[in-house]
Coordinates of C-alpha atoms in Angstrom, one line a residue:
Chain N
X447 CA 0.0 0.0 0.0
X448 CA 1.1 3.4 -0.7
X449 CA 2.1 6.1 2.0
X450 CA -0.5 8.2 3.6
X451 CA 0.0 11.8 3.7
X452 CA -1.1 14.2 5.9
X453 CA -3.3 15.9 4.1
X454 CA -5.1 12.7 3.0
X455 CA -5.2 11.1 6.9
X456 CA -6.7 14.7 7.7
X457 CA -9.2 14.7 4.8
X458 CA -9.8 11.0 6.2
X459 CA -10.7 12.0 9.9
X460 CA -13.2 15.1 8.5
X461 CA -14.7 12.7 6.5
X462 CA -15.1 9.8 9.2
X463 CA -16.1 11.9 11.9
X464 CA -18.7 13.3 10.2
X465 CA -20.2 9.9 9.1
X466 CA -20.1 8.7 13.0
X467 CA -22.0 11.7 13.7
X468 CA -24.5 10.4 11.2
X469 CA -24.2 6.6 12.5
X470 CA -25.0 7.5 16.3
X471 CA -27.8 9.6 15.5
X472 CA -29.2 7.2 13.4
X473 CA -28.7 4.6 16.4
X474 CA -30.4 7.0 18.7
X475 CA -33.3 7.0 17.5
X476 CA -34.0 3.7 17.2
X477 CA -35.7 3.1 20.7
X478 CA -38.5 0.2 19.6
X479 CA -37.7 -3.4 21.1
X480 CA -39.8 -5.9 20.1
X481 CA -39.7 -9.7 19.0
X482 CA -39.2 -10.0 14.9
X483 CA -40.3 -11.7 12.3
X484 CA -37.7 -12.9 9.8
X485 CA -38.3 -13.8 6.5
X486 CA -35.2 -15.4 4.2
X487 CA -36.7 -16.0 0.7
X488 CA -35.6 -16.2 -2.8
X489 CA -33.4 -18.8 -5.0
X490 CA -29.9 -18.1 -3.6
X491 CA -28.2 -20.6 -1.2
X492 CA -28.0 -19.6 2.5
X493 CA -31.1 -19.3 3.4
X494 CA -31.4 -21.7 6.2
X495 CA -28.0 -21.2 7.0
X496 CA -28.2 -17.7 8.0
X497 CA -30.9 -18.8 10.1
X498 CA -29.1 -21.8 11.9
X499 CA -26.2 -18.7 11.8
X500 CA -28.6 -16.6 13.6
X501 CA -29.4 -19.1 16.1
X502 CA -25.9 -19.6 16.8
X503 CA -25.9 -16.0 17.3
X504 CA -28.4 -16.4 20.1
X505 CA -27.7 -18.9 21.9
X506 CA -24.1 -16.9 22.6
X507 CA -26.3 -15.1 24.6
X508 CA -27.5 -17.7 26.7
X509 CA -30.8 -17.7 25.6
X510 CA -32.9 -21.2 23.9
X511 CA -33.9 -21.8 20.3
X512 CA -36.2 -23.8 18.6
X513 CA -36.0 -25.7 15.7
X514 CA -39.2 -26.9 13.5
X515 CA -38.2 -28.1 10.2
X516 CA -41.1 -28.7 8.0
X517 CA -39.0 -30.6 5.1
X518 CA -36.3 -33.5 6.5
X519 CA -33.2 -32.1 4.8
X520 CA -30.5 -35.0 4.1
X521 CA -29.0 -31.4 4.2
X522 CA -29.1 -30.5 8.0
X523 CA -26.3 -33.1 9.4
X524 CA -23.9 -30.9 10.2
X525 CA -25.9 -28.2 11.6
X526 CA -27.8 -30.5 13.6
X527 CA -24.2 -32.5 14.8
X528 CA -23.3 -29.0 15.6
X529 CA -25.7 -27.7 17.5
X530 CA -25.7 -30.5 19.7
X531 CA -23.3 -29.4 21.5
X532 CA -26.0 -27.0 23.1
X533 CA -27.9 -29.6 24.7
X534 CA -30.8 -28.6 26.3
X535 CA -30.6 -25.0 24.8
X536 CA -31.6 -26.2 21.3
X537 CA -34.9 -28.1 20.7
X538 CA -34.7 -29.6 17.7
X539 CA -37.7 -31.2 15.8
X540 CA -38.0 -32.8 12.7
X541 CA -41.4 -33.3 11.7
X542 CA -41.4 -32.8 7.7
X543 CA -40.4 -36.3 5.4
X544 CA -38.3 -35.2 2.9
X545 CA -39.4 -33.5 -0.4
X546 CA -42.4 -33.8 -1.8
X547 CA -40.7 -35.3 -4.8
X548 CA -39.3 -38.0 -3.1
X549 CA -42.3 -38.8 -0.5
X550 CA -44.5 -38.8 -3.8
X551 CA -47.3 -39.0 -1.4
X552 CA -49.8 -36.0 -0.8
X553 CA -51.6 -37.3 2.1
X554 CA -48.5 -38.2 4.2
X555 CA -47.1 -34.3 3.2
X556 CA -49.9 -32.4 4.5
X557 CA -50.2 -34.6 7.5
X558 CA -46.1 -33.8 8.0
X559 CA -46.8 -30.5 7.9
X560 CA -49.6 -30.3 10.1
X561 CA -47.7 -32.4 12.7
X562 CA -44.4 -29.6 12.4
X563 CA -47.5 -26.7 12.9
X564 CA -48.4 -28.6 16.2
X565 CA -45.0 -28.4 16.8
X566 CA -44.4 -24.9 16.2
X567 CA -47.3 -23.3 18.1
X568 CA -46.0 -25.3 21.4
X569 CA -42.3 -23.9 21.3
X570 CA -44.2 -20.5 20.4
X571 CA -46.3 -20.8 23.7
X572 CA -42.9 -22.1 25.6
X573 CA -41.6 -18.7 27.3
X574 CA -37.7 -19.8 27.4
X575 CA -37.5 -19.9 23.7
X576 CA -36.2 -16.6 22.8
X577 CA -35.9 -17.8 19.0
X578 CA -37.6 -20.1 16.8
X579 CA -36.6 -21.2 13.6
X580 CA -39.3 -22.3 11.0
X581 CA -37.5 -23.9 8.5
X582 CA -38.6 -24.6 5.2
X583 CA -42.3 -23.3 6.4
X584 CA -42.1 -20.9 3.2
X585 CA -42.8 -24.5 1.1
X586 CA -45.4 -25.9 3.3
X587 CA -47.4 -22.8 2.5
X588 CA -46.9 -22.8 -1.1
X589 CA -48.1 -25.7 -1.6
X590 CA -50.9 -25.3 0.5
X591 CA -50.2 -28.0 2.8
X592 CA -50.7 -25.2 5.8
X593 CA -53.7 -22.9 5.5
X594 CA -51.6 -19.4 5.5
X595 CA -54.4 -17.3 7.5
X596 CA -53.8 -19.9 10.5
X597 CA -50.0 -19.5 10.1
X598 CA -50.5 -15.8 10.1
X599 CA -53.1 -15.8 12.9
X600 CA -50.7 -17.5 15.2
X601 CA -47.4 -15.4 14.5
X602 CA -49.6 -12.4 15.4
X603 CA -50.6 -13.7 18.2
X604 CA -47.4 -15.0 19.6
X605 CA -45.7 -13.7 22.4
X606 CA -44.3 -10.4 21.6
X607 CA -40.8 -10.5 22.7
X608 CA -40.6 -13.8 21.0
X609 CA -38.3 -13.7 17.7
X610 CA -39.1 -15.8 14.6
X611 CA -37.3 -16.7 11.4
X612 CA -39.4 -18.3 8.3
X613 CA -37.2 -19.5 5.9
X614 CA -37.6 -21.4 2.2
X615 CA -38.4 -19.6 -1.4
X616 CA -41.0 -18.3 -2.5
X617 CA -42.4 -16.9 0.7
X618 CA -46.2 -15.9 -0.1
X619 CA -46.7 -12.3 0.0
X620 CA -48.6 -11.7 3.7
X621 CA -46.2 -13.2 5.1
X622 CA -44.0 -10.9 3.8
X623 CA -45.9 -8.0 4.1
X624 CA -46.4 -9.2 8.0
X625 CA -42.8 -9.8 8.2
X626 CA -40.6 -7.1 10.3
X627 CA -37.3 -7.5 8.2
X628 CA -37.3 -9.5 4.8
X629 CA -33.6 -11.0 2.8
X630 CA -34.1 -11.9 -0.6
X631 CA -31.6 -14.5 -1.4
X632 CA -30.2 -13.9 -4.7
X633 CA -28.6 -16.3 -6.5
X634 CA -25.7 -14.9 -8.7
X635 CA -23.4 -18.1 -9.3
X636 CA -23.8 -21.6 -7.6
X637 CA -21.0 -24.2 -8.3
X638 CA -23.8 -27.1 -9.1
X639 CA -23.8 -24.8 -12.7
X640 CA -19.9 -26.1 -13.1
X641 CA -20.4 -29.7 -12.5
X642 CA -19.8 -29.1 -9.1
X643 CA -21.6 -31.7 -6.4
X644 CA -22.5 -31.1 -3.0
X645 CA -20.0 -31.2 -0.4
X646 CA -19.6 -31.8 3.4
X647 CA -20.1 -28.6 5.8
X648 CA -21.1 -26.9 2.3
X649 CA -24.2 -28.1 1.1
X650 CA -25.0 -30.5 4.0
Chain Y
X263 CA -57.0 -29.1 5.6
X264 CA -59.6 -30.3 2.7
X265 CA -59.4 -33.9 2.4
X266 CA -57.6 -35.3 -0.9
X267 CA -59.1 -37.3 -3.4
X268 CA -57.5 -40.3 -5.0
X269 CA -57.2 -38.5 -8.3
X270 CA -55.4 -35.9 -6.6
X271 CA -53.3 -38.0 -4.8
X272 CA -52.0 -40.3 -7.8
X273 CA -51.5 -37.3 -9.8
X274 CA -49.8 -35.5 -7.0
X275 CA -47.5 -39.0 -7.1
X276 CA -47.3 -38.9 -10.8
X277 CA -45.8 -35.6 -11.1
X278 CA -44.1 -36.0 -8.3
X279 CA -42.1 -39.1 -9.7
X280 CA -41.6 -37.6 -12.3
X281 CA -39.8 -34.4 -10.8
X282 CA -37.5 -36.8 -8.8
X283 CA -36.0 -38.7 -11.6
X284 CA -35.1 -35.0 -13.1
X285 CA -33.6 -34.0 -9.5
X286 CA -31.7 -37.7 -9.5
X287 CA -29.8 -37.3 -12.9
X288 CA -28.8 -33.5 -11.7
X289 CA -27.5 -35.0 -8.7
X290 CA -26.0 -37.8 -10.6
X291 CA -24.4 -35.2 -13.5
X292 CA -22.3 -33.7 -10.6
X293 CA -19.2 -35.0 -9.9
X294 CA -16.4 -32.4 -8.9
X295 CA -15.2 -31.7 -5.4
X296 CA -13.2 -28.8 -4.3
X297 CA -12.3 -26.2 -2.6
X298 CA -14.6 -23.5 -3.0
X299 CA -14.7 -19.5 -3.0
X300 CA -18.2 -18.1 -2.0
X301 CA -18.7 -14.8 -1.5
X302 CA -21.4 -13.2 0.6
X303 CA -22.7 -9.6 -0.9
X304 CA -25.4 -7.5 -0.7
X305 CA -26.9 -4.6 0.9
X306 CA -29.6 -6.9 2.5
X307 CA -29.0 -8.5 6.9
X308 CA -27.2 -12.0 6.9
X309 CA -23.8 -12.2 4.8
X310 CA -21.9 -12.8 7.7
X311 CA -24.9 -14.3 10.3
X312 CA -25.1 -16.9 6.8
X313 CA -21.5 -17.7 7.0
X314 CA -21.4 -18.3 10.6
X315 CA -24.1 -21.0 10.2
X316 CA -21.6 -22.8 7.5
X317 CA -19.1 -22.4 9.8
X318 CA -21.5 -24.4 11.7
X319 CA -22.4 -26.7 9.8
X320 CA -18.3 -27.3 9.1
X321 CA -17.8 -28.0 12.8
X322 CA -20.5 -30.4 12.8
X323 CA -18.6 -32.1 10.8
X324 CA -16.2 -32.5 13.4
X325 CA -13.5 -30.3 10.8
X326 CA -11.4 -26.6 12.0
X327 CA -12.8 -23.7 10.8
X328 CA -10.8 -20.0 10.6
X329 CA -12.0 -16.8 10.9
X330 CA -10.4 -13.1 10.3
X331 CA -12.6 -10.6 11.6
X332 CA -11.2 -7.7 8.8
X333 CA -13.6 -5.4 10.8
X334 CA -13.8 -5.6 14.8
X335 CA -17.4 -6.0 15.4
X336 CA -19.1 -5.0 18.9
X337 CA -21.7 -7.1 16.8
X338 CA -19.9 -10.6 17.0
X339 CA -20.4 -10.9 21.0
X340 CA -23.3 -13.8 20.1
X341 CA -21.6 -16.1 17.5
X342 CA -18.2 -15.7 19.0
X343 CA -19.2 -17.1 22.5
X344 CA -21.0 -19.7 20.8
X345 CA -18.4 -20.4 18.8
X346 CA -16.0 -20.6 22.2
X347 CA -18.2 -24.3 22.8
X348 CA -16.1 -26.0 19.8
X349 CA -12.5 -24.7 21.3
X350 CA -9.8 -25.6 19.4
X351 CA -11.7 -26.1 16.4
X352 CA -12.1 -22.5 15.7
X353 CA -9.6 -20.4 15.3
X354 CA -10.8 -17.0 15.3
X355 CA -8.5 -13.9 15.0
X356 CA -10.6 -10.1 15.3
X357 CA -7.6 -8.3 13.7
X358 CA -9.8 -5.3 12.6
X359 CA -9.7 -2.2 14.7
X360 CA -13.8 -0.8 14.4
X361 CA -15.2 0.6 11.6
X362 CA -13.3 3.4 9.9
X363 CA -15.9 5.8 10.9
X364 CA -15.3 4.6 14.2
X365 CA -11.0 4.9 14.3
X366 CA -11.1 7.7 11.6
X367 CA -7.3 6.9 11.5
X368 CA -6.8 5.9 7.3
X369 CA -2.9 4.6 8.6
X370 CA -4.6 3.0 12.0
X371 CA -6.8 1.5 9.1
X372 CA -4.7 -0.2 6.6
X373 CA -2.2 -1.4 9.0
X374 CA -5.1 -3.2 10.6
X375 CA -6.1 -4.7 7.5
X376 CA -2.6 -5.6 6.9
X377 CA -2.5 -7.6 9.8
X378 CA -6.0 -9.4 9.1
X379 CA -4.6 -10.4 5.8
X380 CA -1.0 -12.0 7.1
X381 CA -3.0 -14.1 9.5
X382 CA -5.7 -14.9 6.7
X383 CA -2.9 -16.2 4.7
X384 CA -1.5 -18.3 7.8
X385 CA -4.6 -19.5 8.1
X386 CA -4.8 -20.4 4.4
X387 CA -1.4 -22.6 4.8
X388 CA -2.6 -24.4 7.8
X389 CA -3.9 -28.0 6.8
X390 CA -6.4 -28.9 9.2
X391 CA -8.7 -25.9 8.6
X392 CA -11.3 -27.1 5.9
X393 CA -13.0 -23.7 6.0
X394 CA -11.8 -20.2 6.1
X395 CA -14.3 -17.1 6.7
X396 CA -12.9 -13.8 5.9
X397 CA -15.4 -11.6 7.6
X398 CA -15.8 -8.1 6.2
X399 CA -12.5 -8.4 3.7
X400 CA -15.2 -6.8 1.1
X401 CA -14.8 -3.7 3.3
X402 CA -11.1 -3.5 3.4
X403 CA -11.0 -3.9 -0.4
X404 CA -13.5 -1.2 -1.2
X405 CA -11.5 1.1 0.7
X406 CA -8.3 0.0 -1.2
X407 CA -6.6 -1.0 2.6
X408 CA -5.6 -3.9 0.3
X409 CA -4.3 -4.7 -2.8
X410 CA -7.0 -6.4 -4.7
X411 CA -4.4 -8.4 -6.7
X412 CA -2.6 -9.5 -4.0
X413 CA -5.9 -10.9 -2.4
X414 CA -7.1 -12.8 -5.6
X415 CA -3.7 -14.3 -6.6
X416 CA -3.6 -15.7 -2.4
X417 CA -6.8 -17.1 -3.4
X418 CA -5.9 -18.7 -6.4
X419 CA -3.2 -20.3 -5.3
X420 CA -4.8 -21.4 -1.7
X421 CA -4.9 -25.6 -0.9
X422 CA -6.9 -27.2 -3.6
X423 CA -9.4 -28.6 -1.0
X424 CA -10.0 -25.2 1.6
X425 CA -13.2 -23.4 1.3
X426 CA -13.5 -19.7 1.6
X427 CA -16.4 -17.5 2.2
X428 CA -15.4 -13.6 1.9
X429 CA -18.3 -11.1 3.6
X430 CA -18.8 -7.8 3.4
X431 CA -21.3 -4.8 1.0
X432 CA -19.7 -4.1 -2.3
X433 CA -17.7 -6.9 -3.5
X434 CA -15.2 -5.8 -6.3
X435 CA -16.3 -7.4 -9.7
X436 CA -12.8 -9.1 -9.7
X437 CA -13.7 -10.8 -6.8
X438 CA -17.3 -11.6 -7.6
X439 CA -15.5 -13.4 -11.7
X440 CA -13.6 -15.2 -9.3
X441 CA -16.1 -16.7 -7.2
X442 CA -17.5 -20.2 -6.9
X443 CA -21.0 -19.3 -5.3
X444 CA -21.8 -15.7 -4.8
X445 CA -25.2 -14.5 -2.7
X446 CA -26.6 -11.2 -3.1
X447 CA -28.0 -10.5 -0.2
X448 CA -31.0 -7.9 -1.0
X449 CA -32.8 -6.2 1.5
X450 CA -36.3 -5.7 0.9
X451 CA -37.6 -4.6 4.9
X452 CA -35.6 -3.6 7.8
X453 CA -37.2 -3.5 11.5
X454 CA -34.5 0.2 11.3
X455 CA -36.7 2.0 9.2
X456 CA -39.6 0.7 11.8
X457 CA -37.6 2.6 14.8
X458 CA -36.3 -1.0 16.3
X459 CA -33.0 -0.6 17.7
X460 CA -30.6 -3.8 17.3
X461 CA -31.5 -6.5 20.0
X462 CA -29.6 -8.9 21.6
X463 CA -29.4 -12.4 19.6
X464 CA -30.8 -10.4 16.2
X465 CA -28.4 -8.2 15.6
X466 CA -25.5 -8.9 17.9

């Protein structure tokens, strides 16, 4: 890297300060505190991944998480291993059977799904859950296997310091517009495209 | 949930079938494993929260996973004490000195991101760590604290087998060519703009 001179350094400090000044005000005025809803939709990878990151994230703070997967992934080994070394502070459930393509059976889908609801609205009504991940809820929904109004009814209703994360594509549009922050995953390159397959502690 | 006729049901199975057999030869096509470089972008919540949970899903694997934080973060308190539960198998390095609006010191700056980079390529030559997280490098790189060269020939030239993930707003196009897998992470709601100040577990 090339010196610095004085003049720039200055220039530098002018410039900086004056953006802190912006940063702190903008921080200041934030003064709401409330449990969120989390949406992470579109086709790019990480969806579910920011959300296991997110309950990493919490339970660095001490606090419990809760884990409803509404589609088994053959993809949640590692997070899963992982997160077992949280014992207690993680309660896990896997209710959904895999993907719809490879259960090939309606019936047993819709009741999966009802069975991961069941499962949701008692970790939502459990007060030392502090975040609860609903993973892969998004594709539940879309393909009606939940009735979205009684999914919406009950995030409404939850308690209100409780946070929750829906993740999955495709997220139907109340739930976004109910949603308190949204991330569109976009997908710009994904190695599958080069022949690439999935790998351990990438894809799974 | 209306009940499903048998139509339904052995044309949900039909298409169903149908849709697996596609998924199973795209599986089947790929065949390449390597080292990857994904990159993390986006103006949108997550980039780094999304590489945290792969670093996650890494350690569930039972392999070592290295992080350079390029920026210090007050924001990494949650996922860094979490992290602390996997000991020796993370080994995590917050070389970064605040964000420059917070040092306003340019030198302070680029010797910091100096630093970050020497231990990210130590990190790179050490065999057992399968996956390497480069938190915020986008950052350092906007702001020219590094050589952009330099950076992409050290990641050309890394182990064949490590994995990278690079975070951070603005990724340089040179960066983003070079890439593997790269997310945009777009933000289409943010609790901010709602007056909700950054909680505990959410947003650090």
């Amino acid at each position: 890297m090339p010196e610095i001179d004085d003049a720039t350094a200055e220039r530098h400090r002018e410039k900086m300060a004056k953006r802190k000044a912006v940063q702190d005000a903008e921080v200041a005025g934030k003064t709401v505190e409330k449990g969120l809803l989390l949406v992470h939709t579109g086709p790019g990878k990480g969806k579910s991944t920011a959300a296991f990151g997110l309950a990493l994230r919490m339970l660095g703070h001490g606090r419990r998480v809760g884990v409803v997967q509404f589609i088994k992934g053959a993809r949640d080994a590692g997070e899963r291993r992982a997160l077992a070394a949280f014992g207690d502070a993680v309660a896990w459930h896997t209710m959904g059977e895999g993907f719809t393509w490879e259960t090939q059976d309606l019936r047993r889908d819709i009741a999966a799904a009802e069975r991961a609801w069941a499962q949701a609205e008692a970790l939502m009504a459990d007060p030392s859950i502090a975040l609860l991940l609903l993973d892969e809820l998004n594709i539940a929904l879309r393909y009606d296997y939940l009735e979205l109004g009684r999914v919406l009814a009950a995030l409404a209703a939850r308690r209100p310091e409780l946070h929750v994360v829906v993740t999955g594509r495709n997220a139907k549009a109340d739930l976004l517009a109910a949603a308190d922050l949204v991330t569109e995953f976009g997908q710009v390159r994904h190695p599958f495209a080069a022949g690439v397959k999935a790998q351990e502690g990438i894809e799974f």
